mmCIF file of C-alpha atoms and ligand atoms in Angstrom:
data_model
loop_
_atom_site.group_PDB
_atom_site.id
_atom_site.type_symbol
_atom_site.label_atom_id
_atom_site.label_comp_id
_atom_site.label_asym_id
_atom_site.label_seq_id
_atom_site.Cartn_x
_atom_site.Cartn_y
_atom_site.Cartn_z
ATOM 1 C CA MET A 522 0.000 0.000 0.000
ATOM 2 C CA ASN A 523 1.461 3.361 -0.984
ATOM 3 C CA GLY A 524 0.774 5.431 2.082
ATOM 4 C CA LEU A 525 1.897 8.904 3.083
ATOM 5 C CA ARG A 526 4.021 10.088 5.979
ATOM 6 C CA LEU A 527 3.944 13.619 7.338
ATOM 7 C CA LEU A 528 7.517 14.915 7.531
ATOM 8 C CA GLY A 529 7.100 18.556 8.460
ATOM 9 C CA THR A 530 4.589 21.382 8.709
ATOM 10 C CA GLY A 531 4.530 25.169 8.758
ATOM 11 C CA ARG A 532 2.067 28.046 8.999
ATOM 12 C CA ALA A 533 1.908 31.774 8.393
ATOM 13 C CA LEU A 534 -0.601 34.385 9.537
ATOM 14 C CA PRO A 535 -0.876 38.036 8.569
ATOM 15 C CA LYS A 536 0.381 40.635 11.035
ATOM 16 C CA GLN A 537 -3.058 42.123 11.709
ATOM 17 C CA ALA A 538 -5.425 40.362 14.140
ATOM 18 C CA LEU A 539 -9.003 41.658 14.432
ATOM 19 C CA ASP A 540 -11.104 40.644 17.406
ATOM 20 C CA ASN A 541 -14.893 40.520 17.213
ATOM 21 C CA ASP A 542 -15.251 44.031 18.596
ATOM 22 C CA ALA A 543 -13.170 45.287 15.651
ATOM 23 C CA MET A 544 -15.761 43.789 13.275
ATOM 24 C CA THR A 545 -18.414 46.170 14.668
ATOM 25 C CA ARG A 546 -16.570 48.898 12.702
ATOM 26 C CA PHE A 547 -17.862 47.278 9.511
ATOM 27 C CA VAL A 548 -21.261 45.736 10.333
ATOM 28 C CA ASP A 549 -24.036 45.643 12.924
ATOM 29 C CA THR A 550 -22.767 42.681 14.970
ATOM 30 C CA SER A 551 -21.417 41.876 18.428
ATOM 31 C CA ASP A 552 -18.798 39.744 20.119
ATOM 32 C CA GLU A 553 -21.624 37.901 21.878
ATOM 33 C CA TRP A 554 -23.424 36.982 18.597
ATOM 34 C CA ILE A 555 -20.244 35.851 16.858
ATOM 35 C CA GLN A 556 -18.967 33.799 19.796
ATOM 36 C CA THR A 557 -22.248 32.048 20.556
ATOM 37 C CA ARG A 558 -23.098 31.287 16.891
ATOM 38 C CA THR A 559 -19.608 30.310 15.736
ATOM 39 C CA GLY A 560 -17.030 30.106 18.554
ATOM 40 C CA ILE A 561 -14.849 32.668 16.730
ATOM 41 C CA ARG A 562 -13.030 35.288 18.862
ATOM 42 C CA GLN A 563 -10.641 36.756 16.300
ATOM 43 C CA ARG A 564 -9.312 36.430 12.751
ATOM 44 C CA TYR A 565 -6.278 37.700 10.816
ATOM 45 C CA PHE A 566 -6.606 39.903 7.730
ATOM 46 C CA CYS A 567 -3.785 40.670 5.325
ATOM 47 C CA THR A 568 -2.325 44.160 5.302
ATOM 48 C CA GLU A 569 -0.322 45.970 2.617
ATOM 49 C CA GLY A 570 2.192 43.604 1.021
ATOM 50 C CA GLU A 571 0.636 40.438 2.435
ATOM 51 C CA THR A 572 -1.181 38.070 0.062
ATOM 52 C CA ALA A 573 -2.112 34.406 -0.291
ATOM 53 C CA THR A 574 1.249 34.016 -2.066
ATOM 54 C CA THR A 575 3.456 35.629 0.589
ATOM 55 C CA LEU A 576 1.736 33.598 3.318
ATOM 56 C CA ALA A 577 2.101 30.387 1.294
ATOM 57 C CA VAL A 578 5.813 30.979 0.745
ATOM 58 C CA GLU A 579 6.422 31.611 4.450
ATOM 59 C CA ALA A 580 4.482 28.507 5.527
ATOM 60 C CA ALA A 581 6.165 26.354 2.852
ATOM 61 C CA ARG A 582 9.677 27.465 3.866
ATOM 62 C CA MET A 583 8.916 26.516 7.457
ATOM 63 C CA ALA A 584 7.539 23.108 6.442
ATOM 64 C CA LEU A 585 10.596 22.320 4.285
ATOM 65 C CA GLU A 586 12.960 23.314 7.079
ATOM 66 C CA ARG A 587 11.127 21.245 9.687
ATOM 67 C CA ALA A 588 10.909 18.262 7.313
ATOM 68 C CA GLY A 589 14.653 18.474 6.685
ATOM 69 C CA ILE A 590 14.011 18.038 2.964
ATOM 70 C CA GLY A 591 16.074 19.981 0.428
ATOM 71 C CA LYS A 592 14.111 21.979 -2.147
ATOM 72 C CA SER A 593 15.622 19.917 -4.977
ATOM 73 C CA GLU A 594 14.052 16.769 -3.496
ATOM 74 C CA ILE A 595 10.439 18.010 -3.841
ATOM 75 C CA GLY A 596 8.779 16.075 -6.672
ATOM 76 C CA CYS A 597 5.500 18.013 -6.890
ATOM 77 C CA LEU A 598 3.915 21.153 -5.441
ATOM 78 C CA LEU A 599 0.167 21.569 -4.934
ATOM 79 C CA VAL A 600 -1.372 24.773 -3.608
ATOM 80 C CA ALA A 601 -4.995 24.675 -2.474
ATOM 81 C CA THR A 602 -6.567 28.109 -2.689
ATOM 82 C CA SER A 603 -9.669 29.979 -3.823
ATOM 83 C CA SER A 604 -8.206 33.430 -3.274
ATOM 84 C CA GLY A 605 -4.938 33.599 -5.182
ATOM 85 C CA GLU A 606 -3.830 36.916 -6.642
ATOM 86 C CA TYR A 607 -4.106 35.993 -10.326
ATOM 87 C CA VAL A 608 -6.059 33.727 -12.646
ATOM 88 C CA MET A 609 -2.654 33.130 -14.254
ATOM 89 C CA PRO A 610 -0.043 32.396 -13.081
ATOM 90 C CA SER A 611 -1.312 29.995 -10.447
ATOM 91 C CA THR A 612 -0.338 30.685 -6.846
ATOM 92 C CA ALA A 613 1.611 27.419 -7.037
ATOM 93 C CA CYS A 614 3.787 28.872 -9.825
ATOM 94 C CA LEU A 615 4.535 31.941 -7.705
ATOM 95 C CA VAL A 616 5.441 29.756 -4.715
ATOM 96 C CA HIS A 617 7.572 27.525 -6.943
ATOM 97 C CA SER A 618 9.510 30.542 -8.158
ATOM 98 C CA ALA A 619 9.940 32.111 -4.702
ATOM 99 C CA LEU A 620 11.243 28.838 -3.249
ATOM 100 C CA GLY A 621 13.461 28.036 -6.238
ATOM 101 C CA LEU A 622 12.149 24.489 -6.606
ATOM 102 C CA ASP A 623 13.311 22.159 -9.371
ATOM 103 C CA PRO A 624 11.890 23.246 -12.776
ATOM 104 C CA ASP A 625 11.053 19.680 -13.852
ATOM 105 C CA ILE A 626 8.167 19.031 -11.473
ATOM 106 C CA PRO A 627 4.364 19.357 -11.748
ATOM 107 C CA VAL A 628 3.122 22.465 -9.953
ATOM 108 C CA MET A 629 -0.513 23.562 -9.797
ATOM 109 C CA ASP A 630 -3.341 25.087 -7.807
ATOM 110 C CA VAL A 631 -6.233 22.999 -6.545
ATOM 111 C CA GLY A 632 -9.617 24.718 -6.272
ATOM 112 C CA ALA A 633 -12.005 22.823 -4.030
ATOM 113 C CA ALA A 634 -12.770 25.552 -1.459
ATOM 114 C CA CYS A 635 -12.376 24.379 2.149
ATOM 115 C CA ALA A 636 -11.846 20.761 1.043
ATOM 116 C CA GLY A 637 -8.976 21.961 -1.165
ATOM 117 C CA PHE A 638 -6.079 20.916 1.068
ATOM 118 C CA LEU A 639 -7.271 17.301 1.175
ATOM 119 C CA TYR A 640 -7.991 17.248 -2.571
ATOM 120 C CA ALA A 641 -4.395 18.487 -2.953
ATOM 121 C CA VAL A 642 -3.018 15.752 -0.653
ATOM 122 C CA GLU A 643 -4.916 13.150 -2.705
ATOM 123 C CA THR A 644 -3.508 14.623 -5.942
ATOM 124 C CA ALA A 645 0.033 14.808 -4.542
ATOM 125 C CA ARG A 646 -0.067 11.122 -3.607
ATOM 126 C CA ALA A 647 -1.361 10.190 -7.064
ATOM 127 C CA LEU A 648 1.415 12.232 -8.692
ATOM 128 C CA MET A 649 4.085 10.570 -6.558
ATOM 129 C CA ILE A 650 2.696 7.127 -7.383
ATOM 130 C CA ALA A 651 2.851 8.148 -11.056
ATOM 131 C CA GLY A 652 6.572 8.760 -10.641
ATOM 132 C CA HIS A 653 6.805 12.430 -9.668
ATOM 133 C CA GLY A 654 9.279 12.118 -6.826
ATOM 134 C CA ARG A 655 9.173 10.777 -3.285
ATOM 135 C CA TYR A 656 8.334 14.018 -1.501
ATOM 136 C CA ALA A 657 5.445 16.425 -2.073
ATOM 137 C CA LEU A 658 4.940 19.951 -0.798
ATOM 138 C CA VAL A 659 1.245 20.687 -0.202
ATOM 139 C CA VAL A 660 0.081 24.165 0.817
ATOM 140 C CA GLY A 661 -3.317 25.603 1.746
ATOM 141 C CA THR A 662 -3.392 29.392 1.571
ATOM 142 C CA GLU A 663 -6.160 31.987 1.574
ATOM 143 C CA GLN A 664 -6.673 35.707 1.518
ATOM 144 C CA MET A 665 -10.387 35.409 2.262
ATOM 145 C CA SER A 666 -10.555 39.105 3.195
ATOM 146 C CA HIS A 667 -10.045 39.740 -0.521
ATOM 147 C CA LEU A 668 -13.346 37.969 -1.334
ATOM 148 C CA LEU A 669 -15.535 39.315 1.443
ATOM 149 C CA ASP A 670 -18.243 41.942 1.285
ATOM 150 C CA MET A 671 -17.363 43.880 4.429
ATOM 151 C CA ALA A 672 -20.933 45.212 4.550
ATOM 152 C CA ASP A 673 -22.441 41.686 4.737
ATOM 153 C CA ARG A 674 -22.582 40.545 8.350
ATOM 154 C CA ASN A 675 -23.685 37.056 7.278
ATOM 155 C CA THR A 676 -20.216 36.332 5.878
ATOM 156 C CA CYS A 677 -17.589 38.933 6.800
ATOM 157 C CA VAL A 678 -17.305 37.901 10.469
ATOM 158 C CA LEU A 679 -16.777 34.217 9.639
ATOM 159 C CA PHE A 680 -13.552 34.169 7.622
ATOM 160 C CA GLY A 681 -9.867 34.891 8.072
ATOM 161 C CA ASP A 682 -6.589 34.836 6.137
ATOM 162 C CA GLY A 683 -3.707 32.424 6.652
ATOM 163 C CA ALA A 684 -1.618 29.601 5.232
ATOM 164 C CA GLY A 685 -0.472 26.150 6.278
ATOM 165 C CA ALA A 686 1.946 23.790 4.558
ATOM 166 C CA ALA A 687 3.060 20.192 4.857
ATOM 167 C CA VAL A 688 5.756 17.996 3.340
ATOM 168 C CA PHE A 689 4.641 14.409 2.692
ATOM 169 C CA ALA A 690 6.710 11.364 1.797
ATOM 170 C CA LEU A 691 5.377 8.470 -0.234
ATOM 171 C CA ASP A 692 5.796 5.430 2.028
ATOM 172 C CA PRO A 693 5.397 1.953 0.498
ATOM 173 C CA ASP A 694 4.725 0.552 3.991
ATOM 174 C CA GLY A 695 2.514 3.426 5.071
ATOM 175 C CA GLU A 696 -1.218 3.819 5.582
ATOM 176 C CA TYR A 697 -3.582 5.915 3.501
ATOM 177 C CA THR A 698 -7.359 5.869 3.116
ATOM 178 C CA SER A 699 -9.364 8.601 1.439
ATOM 179 C CA VAL A 700 -12.845 9.639 0.330
ATOM 180 C CA CYS A 701 -13.731 12.614 -1.863
ATOM 181 C CA GLY A 702 -17.045 13.945 -3.088
ATOM 182 C CA THR A 703 -18.920 16.803 -4.655
ATOM 183 C CA ARG A 704 -22.486 18.042 -4.767
ATOM 184 C CA GLY A 705 -22.294 20.700 -7.392
ATOM 185 C CA ASP A 706 -25.142 22.844 -6.189
ATOM 186 C CA MET A 707 -23.027 25.552 -4.600
ATOM 187 C CA ALA A 708 -24.715 27.119 -1.507
ATOM 188 C CA ILE A 709 -21.702 29.465 -1.575
ATOM 189 C CA ARG A 710 -20.789 31.592 -4.568
ATOM 190 C CA VAL A 711 -17.882 33.983 -5.119
ATOM 191 C CA GLY A 712 -16.805 35.803 -8.219
ATOM 192 C CA GLY A 713 -19.513 35.644 -10.833
ATOM 193 C CA PRO A 714 -18.845 36.026 -14.547
ATOM 194 C CA ARG A 715 -16.339 38.860 -14.071
ATOM 195 C CA ARG A 716 -14.873 37.702 -10.736
ATOM 196 C CA ALA A 717 -16.269 40.919 -9.332
ATOM 197 C CA GLN A 718 -18.904 39.652 -6.919
ATOM 198 C CA PRO A 719 -17.987 39.124 -3.276
ATOM 199 C CA MET A 720 -18.873 36.005 -1.351
ATOM 200 C CA ALA A 721 -22.521 35.087 -0.796
ATOM 201 C CA MET A 722 -23.385 32.040 1.299
ATOM 202 C CA ASP A 723 -26.500 30.196 2.351
ATOM 203 C CA GLY A 724 -25.094 29.598 5.834
ATOM 204 C CA GLN A 725 -27.837 27.311 7.093
ATOM 205 C CA SER A 726 -27.581 24.942 4.088
ATOM 206 C CA VAL A 727 -23.821 24.739 4.541
ATOM 207 C CA PHE A 728 -24.327 24.115 8.259
ATOM 208 C CA ARG A 729 -26.737 21.212 7.635
ATOM 209 C CA PHE A 730 -24.454 19.814 4.958
ATOM 210 C CA ALA A 731 -21.416 19.992 7.256
ATOM 211 C CA VAL A 732 -22.972 18.318 10.310
ATOM 212 C CA SER A 733 -24.016 15.312 8.244
ATOM 213 C CA THR A 734 -20.880 15.205 6.046
ATOM 214 C CA ILE A 735 -18.242 15.129 8.809
ATOM 215 C CA PRO A 736 -19.606 12.045 10.642
ATOM 216 C CA GLN A 737 -20.375 10.363 7.311
ATOM 217 C CA CYS A 738 -16.819 10.962 6.071
ATOM 218 C CA VAL A 739 -15.305 9.647 9.312
ATOM 219 C CA GLU A 740 -17.492 6.527 9.184
ATOM 220 C CA GLN A 741 -16.685 5.901 5.507
ATOM 221 C CA LEU A 742 -12.940 6.149 6.180
ATOM 222 C CA LEU A 743 -13.130 3.768 9.141
ATOM 223 C CA LEU A 744 -15.215 1.253 7.182
ATOM 224 C CA LYS A 745 -12.901 1.418 4.172
ATOM 225 C CA ALA A 746 -9.797 0.897 6.337
ATOM 226 C CA GLY A 747 -11.388 -1.649 8.696
ATOM 227 C CA ARG A 748 -10.577 0.511 11.733
ATOM 228 C CA ALA A 749 -12.454 1.731 14.794
ATOM 229 C CA LEU A 750 -12.493 5.343 15.951
ATOM 230 C CA GLU A 751 -10.703 4.220 19.144
ATOM 231 C CA GLU A 752 -7.660 3.502 16.947
ATOM 232 C CA VAL A 753 -7.543 7.118 15.766
ATOM 233 C CA ASP A 754 -5.571 9.639 17.827
ATOM 234 C CA TRP A 755 -6.768 12.881 16.242
ATOM 235 C CA VAL A 756 -9.605 14.125 14.053
ATOM 236 C CA VAL A 757 -8.747 17.428 12.377
ATOM 237 C CA CYS A 758 -11.797 18.915 10.670
ATOM 238 C CA HIS A 759 -12.024 22.018 8.584
ATOM 239 C CA GLN A 760 -12.412 24.837 11.130
ATOM 240 C CA ALA A 761 -15.615 26.644 10.121
ATOM 241 C CA ASN A 762 -17.828 26.755 13.186
ATOM 242 C CA GLN A 763 -17.490 25.331 16.703
ATOM 243 C CA ARG A 764 -21.146 24.250 16.629
ATOM 244 C CA ILE A 765 -20.466 22.142 13.502
ATOM 245 C CA ILE A 766 -17.579 20.348 15.225
ATOM 246 C CA ASP A 767 -19.543 19.905 18.472
ATOM 247 C CA ALA A 768 -22.525 18.439 16.570
ATOM 248 C CA SER A 769 -20.197 15.999 14.767
ATOM 249 C CA VAL A 770 -18.674 14.915 18.085
ATOM 250 C CA ARG A 771 -22.177 14.224 19.458
ATOM 251 C CA ARG A 772 -23.254 12.288 16.351
ATOM 252 C CA LEU A 773 -20.136 10.120 16.451
ATOM 253 C CA GLY A 774 -20.316 9.689 20.229
ATOM 254 C CA VAL A 775 -16.578 10.263 20.737
ATOM 255 C CA PRO A 776 -14.648 12.276 23.337
ATOM 256 C CA ALA A 777 -14.561 15.922 22.258
ATOM 257 C CA GLU A 778 -10.785 16.054 22.979
ATOM 258 C CA LYS A 779 -10.152 13.880 19.904
ATOM 259 C CA PHE A 780 -11.293 16.756 17.666
ATOM 260 C CA TYR A 781 -8.773 19.591 17.397
ATOM 261 C CA LYS A 782 -10.202 23.107 17.496
ATOM 262 C CA ASN A 783 -8.477 26.424 16.882
ATOM 263 C CA LEU A 784 -11.139 28.372 14.990
ATOM 264 C CA ASP A 785 -11.578 30.727 17.932
ATOM 265 C CA ARG A 786 -8.223 32.326 16.995
ATOM 266 C CA TYR A 787 -8.302 32.159 13.185
ATOM 267 C CA ALA A 788 -11.976 31.959 12.084
ATOM 268 C CA ASN A 789 -12.568 30.046 8.835
ATOM 269 C CA THR A 790 -9.384 30.144 6.743
ATOM 270 C CA SER A 791 -10.871 27.794 4.114
ATOM 271 C CA ALA A 792 -8.190 25.617 2.462
ATOM 272 C CA ALA A 793 -5.619 26.749 5.035
ATOM 273 C CA SER A 794 -7.477 25.624 8.136
ATOM 274 C CA ILE A 795 -6.445 21.941 8.169
ATOM 275 C CA PRO A 796 -2.693 22.486 7.564
ATOM 276 C CA ILE A 797 -2.652 25.328 10.128
ATOM 277 C CA ALA A 798 -4.224 22.937 12.664
ATOM 278 C CA LEU A 799 -1.713 20.199 11.741
ATOM 279 C CA ASP A 800 1.161 22.594 12.270
ATOM 280 C CA GLU A 801 -0.117 23.630 15.697
ATOM 281 C CA LEU A 802 -0.538 20.001 16.752
ATOM 282 C CA CYS A 803 3.004 19.145 15.590
ATOM 283 C CA GLU A 804 4.520 22.230 17.183
ATOM 284 C CA GLN A 805 2.844 21.450 20.513
ATOM 285 C CA GLY A 806 4.195 17.883 20.350
ATOM 286 C CA ARG A 807 0.649 16.494 20.445
ATOM 287 C CA LEU A 808 0.790 14.878 16.993
ATOM 288 C CA LYS A 809 3.693 12.452 17.210
ATOM 289 C CA ALA A 810 5.196 10.229 14.516
ATOM 290 C CA GLY A 811 3.112 7.075 14.131
ATOM 291 C CA MET A 812 -0.121 8.556 15.496
ATOM 292 C CA ARG A 813 -3.205 7.873 13.375
ATOM 293 C CA LEU A 814 -5.021 10.924 12.103
ATOM 294 C CA ILE A 815 -8.288 11.613 10.296
ATOM 295 C CA MET A 816 -8.705 14.886 8.414
ATOM 296 C CA VAL A 817 -12.058 16.042 7.020
ATOM 297 C CA GLY A 818 -12.663 19.053 4.799
ATOM 298 C CA PHE A 819 -15.945 20.462 3.463
ATOM 299 C CA GLY A 820 -16.865 23.656 1.721
ATOM 300 C CA GLY A 821 -18.118 25.608 -1.256
ATOM 301 C CA GLY A 822 -18.986 23.607 -4.323
ATOM 302 C CA LEU A 823 -20.169 21.816 -2.303
ATOM 303 C CA THR A 824 -17.086 19.642 -1.887
ATOM 304 C CA TRP A 825 -15.854 17.302 0.792
ATOM 305 C CA ALA A 826 -12.901 15.015 1.406
ATOM 306 C CA GLY A 827 -11.494 12.823 4.146
ATOM 307 C CA VAL A 828 -8.048 11.312 4.619
ATOM 308 C CA MET A 829 -6.847 8.835 7.248
ATOM 309 C CA MET A 830 -3.112 8.255 7.606
ATOM 310 C CA ARG A 831 -0.326 7.981 10.164
ATOM 311 C CA ALA A 832 1.783 11.029 11.021
HETATM 312 N N1 LIG B 2061 -24.112 39.551 13.731
HETATM 313 C C1 LIG B 2061 -25.360 39.656 14.221
HETATM 314 N N2 LIG B 2061 -26.424 39.081 13.661
HETATM 315 C C2 LIG B 2061 -26.222 38.339 12.561
HETATM 316 C C3 LIG B 2061 -24.951 38.181 11.983
HETATM 317 C C4 LIG B 2061 -23.872 38.843 12.616
HETATM 318 N N3 LIG B 2061 -22.611 38.745 12.147
HETATM 319 N N4 LIG B 2061 -25.055 37.398 10.905
HETATM 320 C C5 LIG B 2061 -26.350 37.062 10.785
HETATM 321 N N5 LIG B 2061 -27.061 37.642 11.783
HETATM 322 C C6 LIG B 2061 -28.478 37.557 12.038
HETATM 323 C C7 LIG B 2061 -29.274 37.197 10.815
HETATM 324 O O1 LIG B 2061 -29.551 38.365 10.063
HETATM 325 C C8 LIG B 2061 -30.522 36.594 11.425
HETATM 326 O O2 LIG B 2061 -31.369 37.652 11.840
HETATM 327 P P1 LIG B 2061 -32.957 37.573 11.587
HETATM 328 O O3 LIG B 2061 -33.390 36.350 12.361
HETATM 329 O O4 LIG B 2061 -33.435 38.855 12.147
HETATM 330 O O5 LIG B 2061 -33.088 37.422 10.108
HETATM 331 C C9 LIG B 2061 -30.008 35.926 12.686
HETATM 332 O O6 LIG B 2061 -28.720 36.489 12.950
HETATM 333 C C10 LIG B 2061 -29.892 34.423 12.611
HETATM 334 O O7 LIG B 2061 -29.238 34.050 11.436
HETATM 335 P P2 LIG B 2061 -29.063 32.535 11.068
HETATM 336 O O8 LIG B 2061 -28.563 32.441 9.660
HETATM 337 O O9 LIG B 2061 -30.262 31.781 11.455
HETATM 338 O O10 LIG B 2061 -27.888 32.105 12.091
HETATM 339 P P3 LIG B 2061 -27.295 30.674 12.311
HETATM 340 O O11 LIG B 2061 -27.466 30.278 13.702
HETATM 341 O O12 LIG B 2061 -27.676 29.715 11.224
HETATM 342 O O13 LIG B 2061 -25.727 30.961 12.109
HETATM 343 C C11 LIG B 2061 -23.943 30.833 10.500
HETATM 344 C C12 LIG B 2061 -25.260 31.502 10.876
HETATM 345 C C13 LIG B 2061 -22.899 31.147 11.558
HETATM 346 C C14 LIG B 2061 -23.496 31.389 9.149
HETATM 347 C C15 LIG B 2061 -24.138 29.299 10.401
HETATM 348 O O14 LIG B 2061 -25.261 29.013 9.615
HETATM 349 C C16 LIG B 2061 -22.928 28.611 9.830
HETATM 350 O O15 LIG B 2061 -21.875 28.538 10.459
HETATM 351 N N6 LIG B 2061 -23.055 28.025 8.646
HETATM 352 C C17 LIG B 2061 -21.969 27.270 8.055
HETATM 353 C C18 LIG B 2061 -21.000 28.146 7.355
HETATM 354 C C19 LIG B 2061 -19.796 27.317 6.972
HETATM 355 O O16 LIG B 2061 -19.461 26.362 7.628
HETATM 356 N N7 LIG B 2061 -19.125 27.607 5.890
HETATM 357 C C20 LIG B 2061 -18.013 26.701 5.560
HETATM 358 C C21 LIG B 2061 -17.773 26.621 4.236
HETATM 359 S S1 LIG B 2061 -17.158 28.134 3.706
HETATM 360 C C22 LIG B 2061 -16.373 27.880 2.230
HETATM 361 O O17 LIG B 2061 -16.341 26.811 1.732
HETATM 362 C C23 LIG B 2061 -15.699 29.034 1.592
#
């Protein structure tokens, strides 16, 4: 079985943190509403000179250094994002250039909203199996502030900017189980024909979708791998809303401590939320080599994906 091993992680956040009180400058909202409905206390927004690219480069450098892998050894680079600076070149091309990676490797963006990082992990593994090196650099990066309508209280308080990165090794003796899916009926739309429309989201539909998708994804992964949830050390879900994670914990009937949560500090950073959470877990020494991990992403599209592997 060609599994994956996690060799190193990194993250990058913009300099500017905005707490919930700061959001009252833009819309009629309150710290109390935001905290009780979502669990969010603050988010980071990019300032002058900071973009999805600069954050991605910083997070990727950190991940490479911690993995102890030279840049010439990276066989493919995938960047999950919905908020890159340009249609062309891809954010992945900009990261490739800034890091000075080998020219003879596949490098591309993956657009699957908040499930993007896991779609990118799945793609990176497939590329490595197809012969594109033994190590992959996978980044999730977002400048969500770029896409928000700061006059729409239904969306602007929910999102934040940030990036996370991970270096994976293809491991012939490793574990890897995945599920991916799509229900192409949107519920969230950004851009429009001229990329000029800000984000609009049917929050309640996404909420209902998420609370059924997370437990379903976890159960599908366990069934596929012939494992029980007791054999899993960590579940790292996309960090959108504390109530979504709490509802998933109740449905699965597992100890809440198994589910990592950091959305209070970052809000929803879309494709970046899972690698940022991974990096925090690794940095705190709570995700150790050999531990079994489930990751679940869900988001606009609607898309979802789950991966189970060992760190
Ligand atoms: N401050 C104060 N009041 C607000 C705010 C705000 N920021 N936002 C909405 N309200 C109001 C609404 O106008 C509404 O008022 P009304 O009853 O007078 O009309 C009231 O609060 C209740 O609104 P609901 O939509 O019912 O609130 P709900 O409890 O459903 O929470 C939320 C809304 C937080 C958006 C929730 O539905 C949610 O988290 N949905 C999931 C979003 C998500 O997970 N997205 C992830 C994917 S994102 C991606 O892929 C890019």
